[in-house]
C-alpha positions as a printed NumPy array, in Angstrom:
array([[ 11.795,  58.234,  14.187],
       [  9.282,  56.461,  16.321],
       [  9.494,  56.604,  20.144],
       [ 10.423,  52.991,  20.389],
       [ 13.262,  53.476,  17.927],
       [ 14.558,  56.536,  19.851],
       [ 14.474,  54.621,  23.111],
       [ 16.401,  51.767,  21.564],
       [ 19.032,  54.122,  20.174],
       [ 19.328,  55.927,  23.484],
       [ 19.946,  52.65 ,  25.26 ],
       [ 22.646,  51.75 ,  22.776],
       [ 24.412,  55.132,  23.137],
       [ 24.035,  55.423,  26.908],
       [ 27.342,  56.015,  28.724],
       [ 29.076,  58.253,  31.237],
       [ 29.443,  61.839,  30.204],
       [ 32.128,  64.079,  31.579],
       [ 32.707,  67.765,  31.109],
       [ 34.955,  67.222,  28.136],
       [ 34.247,  63.586,  27.501],
       [ 32.637,  62.021,  24.585],
       [ 29.939,  59.51 ,  24.764],
       [ 31.306,  56.046,  25.246],
       [ 29.12 ,  53.785,  23.235],
       [ 28.512,  50.192,  24.056],
       [ 27.526,  47.706,  21.405],
       [ 23.868,  47.023,  20.999],
       [ 23.033,  43.367,  20.714],
       [ 20.144,  42.305,  18.595],
       [ 17.567,  40.284,  20.385],
       [ 16.97 ,  36.885,  18.949],
       [ 13.54 ,  36.372,  17.507],
       [ 11.742,  33.331,  18.874],
       [ 11.945,  30.35 ,  16.583],
       [  8.868,  28.367,  15.679],
       [ 10.264,  24.972,  16.506],
       [  7.777,  22.132,  16.691],
       [  7.906,  19.276,  19.128],
       [ 10.761,  16.809,  18.607],
       [ 10.014,  13.8  ,  16.442],
       [ 10.425,  10.463,  18.157],
       [ 11.648,   8.244,  15.336],
       [ 11.477,   5.062,  17.393],
       [  7.885,   5.773,  18.414],
       [  6.95 ,   6.509,  14.799],
       [  8.438,   3.228,  13.606],
       [  6.568,   1.327,  16.318],
       [  3.322,   2.966,  15.183],
       [  3.685,   1.572,  11.649],
       [  1.708,  -1.571,  10.978],
       [  4.213,  -4.412,  10.361],
       [  2.1  ,  -5.471,   7.376],
       [  3.024,  -2.234,   5.592],
       [  6.736,  -2.909,   6.106],
       [  6.363,  -6.468,   4.828],
       [  4.551,  -5.206,   1.728],
       [  7.394,  -2.782,   0.99 ],
       [  9.86 ,  -5.676,   1.111],
       [  7.633,  -7.85 ,  -1.082],
       [  7.233,  -5.117,  -3.698],
       [ 10.993,  -4.575,  -3.645],
       [ 11.446,  -8.306,  -4.311],
       [  9.062,  -7.997,  -7.276],
       [ 11.121,  -5.071,  -8.544],
       [ 14.263,  -7.206,  -8.446],
       [ 12.428, -10.04 , -10.196],
       [ 11.198,  -7.719, -12.926],
       [ 14.639,  -6.159, -13.262],
       [ 16.16 ,  -9.596, -13.843],
       [ 13.493, -10.975, -16.172],
       [ 12.866,  -7.859, -18.234],
       [  9.901,  -5.951, -19.578],
       [  8.295,  -8.541, -21.842],
       [  7.959, -11.225, -19.191],
       [  6.489,  -8.761, -16.718],
       [  3.925,  -7.582, -19.262],
       [  2.875, -11.171, -19.861],
       [  2.888, -11.762, -16.104],
       [  0.561,  -8.805, -15.49 ],
       [ -1.798, -10.085, -18.178],
       [ -1.739, -13.522, -16.523],
       [ -2.63 , -12.062, -13.104],
       [ -5.514, -10.07 , -14.565],
       [ -6.798, -13.12 , -16.425],
       [ -6.535, -15.287, -13.3  ],
       [ -8.437, -12.809, -11.151],
       [-11.194, -12.139, -13.683],
       [-11.62 , -15.878, -14.228],
       [-11.783, -16.529, -10.482],
       [-14.229, -13.663,  -9.933],
       [-16.634, -14.997, -12.561],
       [-16.364, -18.587, -11.289],
       [-16.71 , -17.448,  -7.693],
       [-20.457, -17.908,  -7.411],
       [-20.919, -21.106,  -9.5  ],
       [-18.025, -22.852,  -7.778],
       [-19.141, -21.441,  -4.459],
       [-22.609, -22.941,  -4.9  ],
       [-21.011, -26.327,  -5.564],
       [-18.78 , -26.02 ,  -2.508],
       [-21.674, -24.878,  -0.335],
       [-23.548, -28.053,  -1.215],
       [-20.574, -30.314,  -0.478],
       [-18.558, -28.506,   2.197],
       [-21.282, -28.316,   4.791],
       [-18.744, -27.91 ,   7.589],
       [-18.144, -24.333,   6.395],
       [-20.584, -21.414,   6.371],
       [-21.914, -20.802,   2.823],
       [-20.109, -17.493,   2.256],
       [-16.871, -18.944,   3.6  ],
       [-17.062, -21.727,   1.012],
       [-17.582, -19.107,  -1.699],
       [-14.455, -17.257,  -0.547],
       [-12.443, -20.493,  -0.557],
       [-13.583, -21.269,  -4.094],
       [-12.716, -17.736,  -5.195],
       [ -9.212, -17.991,  -3.793],
       [ -8.635, -21.535,  -5.03 ],
       [ -9.386, -20.655,  -8.646],
       [ -7.232, -17.535,  -8.5  ],
       [ -4.208, -19.314,  -7.02 ],
       [ -4.538, -22.297,  -9.382],
       [ -4.833, -20.092, -12.474],
       [ -1.973, -17.857, -11.345],
       [  0.355, -20.802, -10.701],
       [ -0.55 , -22.45 , -14.015],
       [ -0.002, -19.311, -16.088],
       [  3.244, -18.54 , -14.256],
       [  4.606, -22.001, -15.053],
       [  3.687, -21.554, -18.714],
       [  5.395, -18.159, -18.852],
       [  8.567, -19.373, -17.157],
       [  8.728, -22.461, -19.394],
       [  7.837, -21.149, -22.837],
       [  8.763, -17.467, -22.723],
       [ 12.517, -16.985, -22.28 ],
       [ 13.867, -13.59 , -21.402],
       [ 13.704, -11.427, -24.517],
       [ 14.656,  -7.746, -24.199],
       [ 11.958,  -5.433, -25.491],
       [ 14.64 ,  -2.794, -26.077],
       [ 17.762,  -4.743, -27.14 ],
       [ 19.82 ,  -1.578, -27.698],
       [ 18.87 ,  -0.13 , -24.321],
       [ 19.308,  -2.965, -21.859],
       [ 19.191,  -0.718, -18.789],
       [ 15.855,   0.791, -19.828],
       [ 14.441,  -2.677, -20.389],
       [ 15.577,  -3.789, -16.94 ],
       [ 14.301,  -0.691, -15.131],
       [ 10.958,  -0.851, -16.896],
       [ 10.778,  -4.538, -16.067],
       [ 11.394,  -3.688, -12.411],
       [  8.578,  -1.129, -12.357],
       [  6.218,  -3.577, -14.035],
       [  7.252,  -6.151, -11.461],
       [  6.049,  -3.774,  -8.736],
       [  2.74 ,  -3.405, -10.604],
       [  2.397,  -7.182, -10.792],
       [  3.068,  -7.533,  -7.075],
       [  0.508,  -4.819,  -6.315],
       [ -2.093,  -6.65 ,  -8.422],
       [ -1.511,  -9.895,  -6.531],
       [ -1.808,  -8.073,  -3.211],
       [ -5.031,  -6.413,  -4.324],
       [ -6.476,  -9.763,  -5.366],
       [ -5.662, -11.246,  -1.953],
       [ -7.33 ,  -8.331,  -0.144],
       [-10.472,  -8.55 ,  -2.289],
       [-10.761, -12.312,  -1.841],
       [-10.375, -12.185,   1.935],
       [-12.674,  -9.186,   2.28 ],
       [-15.543, -11.116,   0.694],
       [-15.82 , -13.109,   3.917],
       [-14.036, -11.388,   6.772],
       [-15.725,  -8.006,   6.283],
       [-19.178,  -9.559,   6.721],
       [-20.377,  -8.47 ,  10.187],
       [-20.802, -11.072,  12.896],
       [-18.344, -13.699,  11.681],
       [-16.443, -15.019,  14.712],
       [-13.388, -17.239,  14.444],
       [-14.182, -20.922,  13.988],
       [-12.103, -23.964,  14.815],
       [-12.537, -25.499,  11.357],
       [-11.303, -22.482,   9.379],
       [ -8.544, -23.066,   6.872],
       [ -5.225, -22.165,   8.514],
       [ -3.581, -18.897,   7.668],
       [ -6.448, -17.006,   6.049],
       [ -7.616, -15.19 ,   9.154],
       [ -4.016, -14.476,  10.133],
       [ -3.386, -12.762,   6.796],
       [ -6.584, -10.736,   7.093],
       [ -5.847,  -9.637,  10.648],
       [ -2.329,  -8.654,   9.615],
       [ -3.693,  -5.759,   7.546],
       [ -6.962,  -5.287,   9.473],
       [ -6.132,  -6.191,  13.083],
       [ -9.036,  -6.278,  15.541],
       [ -8.964,  -3.389,  17.977],
       [ -6.092,  -1.664,  16.176],
       [ -5.753,   0.774,  13.264],
       [ -6.008,  -0.678,   9.78 ],
       [ -2.766,  -0.754,   7.834],
       [ -2.243,   2.096,   5.405],
       [ -1.846,  -0.442,   2.62 ],
       [ -5.378,  -1.744,   3.197],
       [ -6.745,   1.805,   3.404],
       [ -5.215,   2.725,   0.041],
       [ -6.557,  -0.412,  -1.601],
       [-10.047,  -0.204,  -0.118],
       [-10.549,   3.508,  -0.673],
       [ -8.797,   4.051,  -4.001],
       [ -7.224,   1.15 ,  -5.864],
       [ -9.938,  -1.508,  -5.586],
       [-12.846,   0.859,  -6.372],
       [-10.906,   2.22 ,  -9.337],
       [-10.113,  -1.272, -10.593],
       [-13.738,  -2.376, -10.288],
       [-14.899,   0.783, -12.04 ],
       [-12.681,  -0.004, -15.02 ],
       [-13.486,  -3.731, -15.123],
       [-17.118,  -3.34 , -14.045],
       [-18.741,  -4.802, -17.186],
       [-16.848,  -8.091, -16.807],
       [-17.103,  -8.324, -13.03 ],
       [-19.997, -10.125, -11.336],
       [-22.507,  -7.967,  -9.508],
       [-22.04 ,  -9.936,  -6.305],
       [-18.394,  -8.886,  -6.096],
       [-19.033,  -5.235,  -6.904],
       [-21.69 ,  -5.191,  -4.18 ],
       [-18.923,  -5.157,  -1.57 ],
       [-18.258,  -1.554,  -2.632],
       [-21.789,  -0.142,  -2.896],
       [-20.748,   3.478,  -2.426],
       [-18.115,   3.424,  -5.147]])
């Protein structure tokens, strides 16, 4: 028995001894080991630290899930194809249309006109294809015998469609607002800078949504679609 153990036992058995008395033992209490408790988490402070744009995106993606759940798998598959077509079309018309706008919209900086043309084609193509889908493609279950599976899969595909639209918006706005030395101008189209500064606020941390898109999703998308994407657009991600 080690000395420390003997000392501990002696302390536990210590009592008054008489001539014919027995040792009166007192219970030995175990010492509590220190707990490794971290600092308390301030939930309110954590919520305030979240960029409001991230919370809005969660709500928007949830709305797309509900939409996909209602409309089913087939419509969401066609919708995803329509978004991809609209973006690829807009990306390839970005420079030709931008050159036309630069020559006629002299009130805007040249690169700003290119961004406006890029976004205009994407929105117009997306709206047109969406109207066609909603008009000529009624809800048809892809799995008629398993309605719940069709609805859940449609909801997940709806989230994918919403994420694609969000990624397209970020790419389009980044083609102008990430260019260094572009101050705010009085003749800018309303709303565009506000959307950009919602996920990339000046003097504040970038939203986690924008970080994920810029560092992972957009480079991966451009790597897959590289052969059909114009070089001028891929140049915004030179290190990818």
